[in-house]
PDB file of C-alpha atoms in Angstrom:
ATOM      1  CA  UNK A   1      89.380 108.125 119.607  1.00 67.00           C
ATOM      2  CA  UNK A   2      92.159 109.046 116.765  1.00 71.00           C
ATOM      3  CA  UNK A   3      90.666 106.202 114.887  1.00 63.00           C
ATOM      4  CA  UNK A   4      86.953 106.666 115.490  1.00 63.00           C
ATOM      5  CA  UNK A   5      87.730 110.281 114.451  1.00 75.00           C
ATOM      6  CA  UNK A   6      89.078 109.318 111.061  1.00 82.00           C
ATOM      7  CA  UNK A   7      91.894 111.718 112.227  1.00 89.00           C
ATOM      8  CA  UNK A   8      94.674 109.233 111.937  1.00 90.00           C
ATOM      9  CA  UNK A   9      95.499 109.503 108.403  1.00 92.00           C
ATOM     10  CA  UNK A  10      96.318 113.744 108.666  1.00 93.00           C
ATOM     11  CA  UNK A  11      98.154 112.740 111.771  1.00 94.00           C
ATOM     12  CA  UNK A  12     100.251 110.120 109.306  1.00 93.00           C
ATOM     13  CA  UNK A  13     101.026 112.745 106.937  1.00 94.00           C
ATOM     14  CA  UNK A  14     102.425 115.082 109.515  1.00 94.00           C
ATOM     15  CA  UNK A  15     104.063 112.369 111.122  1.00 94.00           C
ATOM     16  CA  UNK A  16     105.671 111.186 107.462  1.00 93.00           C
ATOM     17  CA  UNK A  17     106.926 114.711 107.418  1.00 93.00           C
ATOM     18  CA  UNK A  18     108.718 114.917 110.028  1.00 93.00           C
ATOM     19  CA  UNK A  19     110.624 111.560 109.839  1.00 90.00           C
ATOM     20  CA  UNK A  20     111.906 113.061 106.188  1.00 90.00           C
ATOM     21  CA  UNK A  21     115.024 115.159 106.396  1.00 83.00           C
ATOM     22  CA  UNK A  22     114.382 116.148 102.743  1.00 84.00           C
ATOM     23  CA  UNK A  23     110.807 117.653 103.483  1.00 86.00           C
ATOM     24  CA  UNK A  24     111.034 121.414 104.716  1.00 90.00           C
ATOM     25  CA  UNK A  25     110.145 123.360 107.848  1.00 90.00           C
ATOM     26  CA  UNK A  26     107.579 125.019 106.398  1.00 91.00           C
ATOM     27  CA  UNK A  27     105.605 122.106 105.304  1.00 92.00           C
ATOM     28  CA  UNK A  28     106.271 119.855 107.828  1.00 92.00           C
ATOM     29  CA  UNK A  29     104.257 123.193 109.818  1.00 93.00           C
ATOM     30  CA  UNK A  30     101.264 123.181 107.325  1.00 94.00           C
ATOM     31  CA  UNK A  31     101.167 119.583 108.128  1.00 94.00           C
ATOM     32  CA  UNK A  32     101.002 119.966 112.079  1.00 94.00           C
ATOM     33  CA  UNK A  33      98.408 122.524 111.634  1.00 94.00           C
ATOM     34  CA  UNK A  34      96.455 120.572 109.211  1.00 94.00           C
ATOM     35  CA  UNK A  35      96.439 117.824 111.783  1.00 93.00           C
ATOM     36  CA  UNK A  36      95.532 120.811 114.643  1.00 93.00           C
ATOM     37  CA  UNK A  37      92.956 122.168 112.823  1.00 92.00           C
ATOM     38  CA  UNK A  38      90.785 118.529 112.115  1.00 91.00           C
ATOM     39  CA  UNK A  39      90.984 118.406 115.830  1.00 91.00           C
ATOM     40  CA  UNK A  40      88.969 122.123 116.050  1.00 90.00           C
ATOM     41  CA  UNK A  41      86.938 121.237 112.873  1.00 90.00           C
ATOM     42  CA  UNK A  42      85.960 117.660 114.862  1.00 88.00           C
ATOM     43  CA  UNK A  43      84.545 120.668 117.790  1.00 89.00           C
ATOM     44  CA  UNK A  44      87.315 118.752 120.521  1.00 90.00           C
ATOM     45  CA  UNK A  45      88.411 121.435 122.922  1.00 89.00           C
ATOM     46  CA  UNK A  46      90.713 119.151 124.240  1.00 90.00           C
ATOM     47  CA  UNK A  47      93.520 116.235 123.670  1.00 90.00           C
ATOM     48  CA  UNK A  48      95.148 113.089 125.414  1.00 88.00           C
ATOM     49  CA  UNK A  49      97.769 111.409 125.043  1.00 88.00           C
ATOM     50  CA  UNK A  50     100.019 110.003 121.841  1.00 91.00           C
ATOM     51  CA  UNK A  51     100.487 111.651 119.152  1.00 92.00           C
ATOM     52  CA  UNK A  52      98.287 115.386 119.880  1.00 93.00           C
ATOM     53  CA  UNK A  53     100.831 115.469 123.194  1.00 93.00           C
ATOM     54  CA  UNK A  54     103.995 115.614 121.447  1.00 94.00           C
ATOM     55  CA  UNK A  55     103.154 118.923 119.840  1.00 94.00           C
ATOM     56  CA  UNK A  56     101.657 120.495 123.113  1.00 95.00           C
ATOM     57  CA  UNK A  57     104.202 123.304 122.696  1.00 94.00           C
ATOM     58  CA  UNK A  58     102.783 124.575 119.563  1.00 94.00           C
ATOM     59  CA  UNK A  59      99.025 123.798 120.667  1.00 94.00           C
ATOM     60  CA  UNK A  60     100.143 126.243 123.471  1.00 94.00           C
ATOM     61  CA  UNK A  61     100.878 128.819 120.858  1.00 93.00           C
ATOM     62  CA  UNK A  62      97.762 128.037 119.470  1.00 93.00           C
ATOM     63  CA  UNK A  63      95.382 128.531 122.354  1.00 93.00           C
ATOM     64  CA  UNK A  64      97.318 130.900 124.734  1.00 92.00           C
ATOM     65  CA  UNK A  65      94.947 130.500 127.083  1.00 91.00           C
ATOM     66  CA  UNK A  66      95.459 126.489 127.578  1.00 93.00           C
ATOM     67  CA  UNK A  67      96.142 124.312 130.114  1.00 95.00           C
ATOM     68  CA  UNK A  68      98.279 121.481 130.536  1.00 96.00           C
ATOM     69  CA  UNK A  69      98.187 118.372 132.383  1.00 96.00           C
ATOM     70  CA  UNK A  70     101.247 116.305 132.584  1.00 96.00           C
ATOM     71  CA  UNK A  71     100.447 112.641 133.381  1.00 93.00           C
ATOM     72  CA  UNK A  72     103.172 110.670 135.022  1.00 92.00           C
ATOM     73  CA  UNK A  73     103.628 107.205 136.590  1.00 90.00           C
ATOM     74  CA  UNK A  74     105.502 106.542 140.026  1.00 88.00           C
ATOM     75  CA  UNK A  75     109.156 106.360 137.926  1.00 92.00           C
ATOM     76  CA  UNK A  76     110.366 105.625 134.945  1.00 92.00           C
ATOM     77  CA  UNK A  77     111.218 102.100 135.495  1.00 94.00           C
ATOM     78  CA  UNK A  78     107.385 101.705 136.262  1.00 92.00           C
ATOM     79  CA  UNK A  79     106.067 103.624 133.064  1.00 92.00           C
ATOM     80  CA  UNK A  80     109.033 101.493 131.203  1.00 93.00           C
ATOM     81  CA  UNK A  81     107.909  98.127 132.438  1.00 90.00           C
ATOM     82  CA  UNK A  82     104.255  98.984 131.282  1.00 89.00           C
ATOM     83  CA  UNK A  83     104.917 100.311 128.354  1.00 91.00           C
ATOM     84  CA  UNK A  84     106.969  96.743 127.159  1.00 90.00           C
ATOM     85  CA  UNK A  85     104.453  94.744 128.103  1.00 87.00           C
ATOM     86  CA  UNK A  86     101.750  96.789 126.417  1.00 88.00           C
ATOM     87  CA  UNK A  87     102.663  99.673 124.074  1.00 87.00           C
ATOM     88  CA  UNK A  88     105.925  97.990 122.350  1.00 89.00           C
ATOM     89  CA  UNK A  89     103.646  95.182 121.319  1.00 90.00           C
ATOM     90  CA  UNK A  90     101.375  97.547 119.354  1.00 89.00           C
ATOM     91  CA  UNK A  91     103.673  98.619 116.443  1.00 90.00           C
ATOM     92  CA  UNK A  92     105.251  95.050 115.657  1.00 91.00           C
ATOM     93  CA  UNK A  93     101.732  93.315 116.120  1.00 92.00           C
ATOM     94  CA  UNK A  94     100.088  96.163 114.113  1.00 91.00           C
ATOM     95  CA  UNK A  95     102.584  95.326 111.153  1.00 90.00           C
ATOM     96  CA  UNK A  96     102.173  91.569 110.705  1.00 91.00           C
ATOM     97  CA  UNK A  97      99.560  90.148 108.206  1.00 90.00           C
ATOM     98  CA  UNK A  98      96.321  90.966 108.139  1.00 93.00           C
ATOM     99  CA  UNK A  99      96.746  94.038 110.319  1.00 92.00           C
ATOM    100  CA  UNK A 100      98.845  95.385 108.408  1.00 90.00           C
ATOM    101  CA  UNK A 101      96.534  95.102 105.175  1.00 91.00           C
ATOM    102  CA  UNK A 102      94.108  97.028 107.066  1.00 91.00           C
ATOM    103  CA  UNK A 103      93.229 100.438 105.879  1.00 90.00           C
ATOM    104  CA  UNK A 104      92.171 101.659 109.305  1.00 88.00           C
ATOM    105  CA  UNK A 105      95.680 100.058 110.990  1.00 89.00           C
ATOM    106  CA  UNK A 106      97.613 101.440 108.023  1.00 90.00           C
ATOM    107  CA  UNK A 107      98.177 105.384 109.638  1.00 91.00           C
ATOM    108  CA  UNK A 108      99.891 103.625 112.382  1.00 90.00           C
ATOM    109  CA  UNK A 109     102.843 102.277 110.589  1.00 91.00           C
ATOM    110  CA  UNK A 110     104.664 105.955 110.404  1.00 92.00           C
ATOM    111  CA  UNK A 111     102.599 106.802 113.562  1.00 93.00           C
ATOM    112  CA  UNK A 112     104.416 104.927 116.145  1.00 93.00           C
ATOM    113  CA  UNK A 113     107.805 105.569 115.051  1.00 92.00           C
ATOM    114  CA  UNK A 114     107.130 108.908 115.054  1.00 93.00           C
ATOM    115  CA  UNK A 115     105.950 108.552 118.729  1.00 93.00           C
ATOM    116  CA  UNK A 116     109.004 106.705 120.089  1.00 93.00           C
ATOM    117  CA  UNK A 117     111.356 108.922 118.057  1.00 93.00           C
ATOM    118  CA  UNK A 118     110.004 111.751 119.248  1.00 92.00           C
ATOM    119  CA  UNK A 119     110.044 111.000 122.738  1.00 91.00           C
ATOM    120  CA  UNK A 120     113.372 109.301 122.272  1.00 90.00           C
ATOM    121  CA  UNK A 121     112.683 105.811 122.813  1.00 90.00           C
ATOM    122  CA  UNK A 122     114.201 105.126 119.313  1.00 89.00           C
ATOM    123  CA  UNK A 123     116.670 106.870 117.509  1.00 86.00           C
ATOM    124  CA  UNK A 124     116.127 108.970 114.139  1.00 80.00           C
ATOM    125  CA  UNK A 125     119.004 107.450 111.886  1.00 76.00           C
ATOM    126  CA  UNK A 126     118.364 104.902 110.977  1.00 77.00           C
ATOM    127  CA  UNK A 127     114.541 105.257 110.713  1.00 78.00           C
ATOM    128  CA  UNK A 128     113.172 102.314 113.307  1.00 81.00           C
ATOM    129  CA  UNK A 129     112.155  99.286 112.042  1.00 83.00           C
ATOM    130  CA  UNK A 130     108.412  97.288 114.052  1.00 83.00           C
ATOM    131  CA  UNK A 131     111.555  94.980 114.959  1.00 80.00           C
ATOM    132  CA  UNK A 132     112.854  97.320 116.957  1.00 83.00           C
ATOM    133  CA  UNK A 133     113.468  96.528 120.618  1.00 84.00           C
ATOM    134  CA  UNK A 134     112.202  99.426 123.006  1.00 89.00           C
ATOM    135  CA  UNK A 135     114.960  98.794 126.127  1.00 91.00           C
ATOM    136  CA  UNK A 136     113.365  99.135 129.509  1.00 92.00           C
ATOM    137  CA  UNK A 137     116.581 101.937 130.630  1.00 94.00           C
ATOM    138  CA  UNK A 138     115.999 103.775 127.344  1.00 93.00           C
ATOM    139  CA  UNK A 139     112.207 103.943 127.976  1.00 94.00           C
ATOM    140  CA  UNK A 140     112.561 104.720 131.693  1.00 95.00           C
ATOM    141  CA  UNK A 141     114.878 107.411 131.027  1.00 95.00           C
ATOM    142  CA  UNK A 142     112.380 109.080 127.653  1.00 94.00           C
ATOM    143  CA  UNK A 143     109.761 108.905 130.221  1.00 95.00           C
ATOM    144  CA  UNK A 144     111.858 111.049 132.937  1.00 95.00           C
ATOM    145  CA  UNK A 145     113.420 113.146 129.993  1.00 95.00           C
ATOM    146  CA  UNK A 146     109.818 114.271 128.926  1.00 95.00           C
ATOM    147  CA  UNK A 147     109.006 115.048 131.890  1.00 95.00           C
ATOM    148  CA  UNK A 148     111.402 117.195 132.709  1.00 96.00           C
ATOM    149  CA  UNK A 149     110.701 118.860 129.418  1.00 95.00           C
ATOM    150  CA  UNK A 150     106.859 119.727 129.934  1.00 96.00           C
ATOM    151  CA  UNK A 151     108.012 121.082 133.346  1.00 96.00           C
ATOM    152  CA  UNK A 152     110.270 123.283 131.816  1.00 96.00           C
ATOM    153  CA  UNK A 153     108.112 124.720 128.452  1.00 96.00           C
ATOM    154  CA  UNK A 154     104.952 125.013 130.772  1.00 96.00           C
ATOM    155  CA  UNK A 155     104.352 128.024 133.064  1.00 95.00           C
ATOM    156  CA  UNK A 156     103.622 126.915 136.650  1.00 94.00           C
ATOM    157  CA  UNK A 157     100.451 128.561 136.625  1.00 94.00           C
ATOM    158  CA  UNK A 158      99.537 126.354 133.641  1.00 95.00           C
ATOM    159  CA  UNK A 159     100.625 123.134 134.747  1.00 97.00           C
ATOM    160  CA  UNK A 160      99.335 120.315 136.648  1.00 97.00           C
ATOM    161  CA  UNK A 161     101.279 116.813 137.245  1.00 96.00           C
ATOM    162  CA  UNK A 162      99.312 114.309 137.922  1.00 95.00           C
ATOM    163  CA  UNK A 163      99.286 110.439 138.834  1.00 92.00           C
ATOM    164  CA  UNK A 164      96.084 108.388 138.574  1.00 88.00           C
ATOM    165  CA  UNK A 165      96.379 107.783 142.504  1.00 88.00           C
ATOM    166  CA  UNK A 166      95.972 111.528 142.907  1.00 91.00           C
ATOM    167  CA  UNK A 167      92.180 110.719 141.375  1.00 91.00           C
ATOM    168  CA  UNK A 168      89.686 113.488 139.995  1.00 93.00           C
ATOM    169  CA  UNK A 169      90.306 115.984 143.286  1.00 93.00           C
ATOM    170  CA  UNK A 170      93.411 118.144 141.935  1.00 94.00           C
ATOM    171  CA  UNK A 171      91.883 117.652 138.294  1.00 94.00           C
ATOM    172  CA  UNK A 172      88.523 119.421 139.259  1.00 95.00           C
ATOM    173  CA  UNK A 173      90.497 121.896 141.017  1.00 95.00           C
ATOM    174  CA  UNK A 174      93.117 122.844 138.380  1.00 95.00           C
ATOM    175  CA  UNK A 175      89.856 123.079 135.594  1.00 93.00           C
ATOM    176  CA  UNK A 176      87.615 125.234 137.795  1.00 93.00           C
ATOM    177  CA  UNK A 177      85.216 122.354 137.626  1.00 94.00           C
ATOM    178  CA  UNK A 178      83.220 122.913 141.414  1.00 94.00           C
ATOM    179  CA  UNK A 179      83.216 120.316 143.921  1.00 91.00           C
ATOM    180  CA  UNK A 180      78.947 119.250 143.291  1.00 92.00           C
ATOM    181  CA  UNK A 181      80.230 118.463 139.739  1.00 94.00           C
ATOM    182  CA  UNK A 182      83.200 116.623 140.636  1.00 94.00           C
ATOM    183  CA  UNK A 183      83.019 112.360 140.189  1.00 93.00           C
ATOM    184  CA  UNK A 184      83.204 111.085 143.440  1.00 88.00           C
ATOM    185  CA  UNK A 185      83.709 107.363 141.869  1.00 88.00           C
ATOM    186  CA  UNK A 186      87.251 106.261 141.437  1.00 87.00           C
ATOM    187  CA  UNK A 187      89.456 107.441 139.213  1.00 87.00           C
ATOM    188  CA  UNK A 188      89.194 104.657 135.572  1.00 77.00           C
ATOM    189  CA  UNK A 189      91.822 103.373 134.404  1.00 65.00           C
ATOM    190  CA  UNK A 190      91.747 102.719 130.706  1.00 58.00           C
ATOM    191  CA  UNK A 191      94.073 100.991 128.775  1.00 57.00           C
ATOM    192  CA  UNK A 192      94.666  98.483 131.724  1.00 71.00           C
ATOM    193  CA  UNK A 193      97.625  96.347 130.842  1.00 75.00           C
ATOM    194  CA  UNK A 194      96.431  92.981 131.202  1.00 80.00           C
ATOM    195  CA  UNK A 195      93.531  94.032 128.353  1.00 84.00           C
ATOM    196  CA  UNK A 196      95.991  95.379 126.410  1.00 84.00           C
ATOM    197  CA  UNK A 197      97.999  92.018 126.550  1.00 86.00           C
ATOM    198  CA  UNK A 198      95.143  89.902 125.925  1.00 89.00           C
ATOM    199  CA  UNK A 199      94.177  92.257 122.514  1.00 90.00           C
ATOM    200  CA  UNK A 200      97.756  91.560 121.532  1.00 90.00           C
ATOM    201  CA  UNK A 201      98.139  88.209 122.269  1.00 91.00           C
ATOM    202  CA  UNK A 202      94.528  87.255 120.503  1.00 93.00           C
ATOM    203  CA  UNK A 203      96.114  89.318 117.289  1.00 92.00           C
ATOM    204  CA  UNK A 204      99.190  87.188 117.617  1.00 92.00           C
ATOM    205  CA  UNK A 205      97.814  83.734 117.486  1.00 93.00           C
ATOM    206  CA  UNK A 206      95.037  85.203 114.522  1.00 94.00           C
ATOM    207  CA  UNK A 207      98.427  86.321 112.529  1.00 92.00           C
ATOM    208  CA  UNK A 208     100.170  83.064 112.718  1.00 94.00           C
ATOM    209  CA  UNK A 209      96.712  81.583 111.561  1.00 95.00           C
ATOM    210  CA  UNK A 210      96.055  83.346 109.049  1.00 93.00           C
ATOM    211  CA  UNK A 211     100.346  82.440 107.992  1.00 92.00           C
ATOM    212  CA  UNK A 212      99.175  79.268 108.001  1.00 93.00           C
ATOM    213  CA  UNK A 213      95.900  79.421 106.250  1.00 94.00           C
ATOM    214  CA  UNK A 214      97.536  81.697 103.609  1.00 92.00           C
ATOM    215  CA  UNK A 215     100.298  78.807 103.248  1.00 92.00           C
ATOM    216  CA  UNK A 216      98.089  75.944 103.114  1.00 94.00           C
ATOM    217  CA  UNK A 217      96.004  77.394 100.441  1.00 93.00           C
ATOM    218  CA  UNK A 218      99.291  78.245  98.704  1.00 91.00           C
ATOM    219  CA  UNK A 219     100.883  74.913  98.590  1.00 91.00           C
ATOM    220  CA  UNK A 220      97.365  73.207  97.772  1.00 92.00           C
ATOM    221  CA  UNK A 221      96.980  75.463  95.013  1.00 91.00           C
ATOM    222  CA  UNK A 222      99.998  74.145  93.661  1.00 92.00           C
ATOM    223  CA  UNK A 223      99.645  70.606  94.312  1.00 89.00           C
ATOM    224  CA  UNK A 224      96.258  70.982  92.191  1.00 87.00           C
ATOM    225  CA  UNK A 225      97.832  72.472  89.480  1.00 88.00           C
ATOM    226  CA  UNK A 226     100.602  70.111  89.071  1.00 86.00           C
ATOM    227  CA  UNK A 227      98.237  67.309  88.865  1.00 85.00           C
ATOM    228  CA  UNK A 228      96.443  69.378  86.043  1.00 85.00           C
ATOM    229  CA  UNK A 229      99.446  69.310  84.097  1.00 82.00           C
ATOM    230  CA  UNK A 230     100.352  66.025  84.534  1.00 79.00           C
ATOM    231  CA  UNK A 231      97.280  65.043  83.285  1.00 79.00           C
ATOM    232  CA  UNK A 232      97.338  67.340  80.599  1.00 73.00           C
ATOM    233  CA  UNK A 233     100.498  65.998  79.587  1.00 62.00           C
ATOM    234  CA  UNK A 234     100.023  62.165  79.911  1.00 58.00           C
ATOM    235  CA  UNK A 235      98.197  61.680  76.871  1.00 56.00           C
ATOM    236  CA  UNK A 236     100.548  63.545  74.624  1.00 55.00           C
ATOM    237  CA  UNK A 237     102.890  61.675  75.904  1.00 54.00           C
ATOM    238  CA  UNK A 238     101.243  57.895  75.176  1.00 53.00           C
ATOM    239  CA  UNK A 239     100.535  59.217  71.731  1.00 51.00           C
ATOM    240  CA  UNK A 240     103.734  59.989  71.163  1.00 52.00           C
ATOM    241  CA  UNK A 241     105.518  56.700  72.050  1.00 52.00           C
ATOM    242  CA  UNK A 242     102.615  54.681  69.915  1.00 50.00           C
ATOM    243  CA  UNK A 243     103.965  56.797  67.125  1.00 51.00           C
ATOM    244  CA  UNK A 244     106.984  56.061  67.816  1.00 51.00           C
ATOM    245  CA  UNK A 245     106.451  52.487  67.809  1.00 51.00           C
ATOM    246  CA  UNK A 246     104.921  52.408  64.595  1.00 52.00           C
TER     247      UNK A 246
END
């Protein structure tokens, strides 16, 4: 949805702002409410996941009135283990040529280091590199950090956790949403890892193609203009020694 929003590129900005220690407070806060204020402009009256979440504090100063709904998995080994095989691909995959030519993919390059700095997955100084190895302990322990965080910032009364086997039931309940109007199918789940893996892989093998393509061209490209001197240079050359011969 970012993307299809054309959102990405004010989320970018803010996120370029706060990965600069030379940029102040004050405009790293025009940024966040730039990238707030696309999101009430686009008429969404509500947010999921990366990056919207890791501001919920101030979108809670925003809209006093809000609620919250903290997603977790089972532990943070779990949430770890999914996130390597799925999320930690994104970023390095993302980079490599031709994603990373893309104007669409371009926001993402300051948008997922922002995301794993901020939830501590990665650390500040030095700024983290697409190479960058997200360890399984480190992630486990961001995931059970965060938690703890929301928990603490939220107000009971505003704050559900949930877990996709708790399904739509406690969801309905915490929005007011009445039980005729409540999905009775099961709970989706987006995202699912082994899609994910398959994307990742497919823009993998396209990469290294298109590597190879690019260096093929390359190296015929010069082949064909070597032979275009040499010929260019032959005859000058016979000329030459039949001069020199006379």
């Amino acid at each position: 949805e970012l993307a299809l929003s054309g959102h990405a590129p004010v989320w970018a900005e803010y996120a370029r702002s706060v990965l600069d220690d030379d940029e102040s407070e004050v405009e790293t806060a025009s940024k966040r409410e730039q990238a707030i204020g696309v999101m009430a402009k686009g008429g969404y009256n509500a947010t999921t996941d990366f990056p919207a979440c890791l501001i919920f504090e101030e979108l809670m100063d925003t809209y006093p009135n809000v609620k919250v709904i903290l997603s977790v998995r089972s532990s943070g080994n779990v949430w770890a283990e999914s996130v390597r095989k799925t999320l930690a691909r994104a970023w390095p995959t993302m980079s490599r040529r031709p994603w990373g030519w893309l104007p669409q993919l371009q926001p993402w390059q300051d948008l997922f280091p922002f995301i794993w700095t901020s939830v501590g997955a990665l650390p500040r100084s030095p700024l983290p590199l697409p190479s960058d190895i997200l360890e399984a302990d480190v992630l486990a322990n961001a995931h059970d950090r965060w938690a703890e965080r929301v928990r603490s910032k939220v107000p009971s009364e505003r704050l559900l956790v949930h877990t996709s086997s708790d399904g739509y039931g406690p969801l309905c309940y915490f929005l007011g949403v009445s039980d005729g109007d409540c999905p009775s199918e099961e709970y989706p789940r987006s995202n699912e890892a082994n899609e994910m893996v398959r994307t990742f892989n497919a823009m993998d093998i396209m990469a290294v193609c298109f590597d190879i393509a690019v260096t093929t061209i390359a190296f015929a490209v010069c082949v064909r203009l070597g032979l275009m001197l040499r010929r260019r240079k032959g005859p000058r050359e016979d000329i030459a020694r039949v001069k020199k011969k006379e």
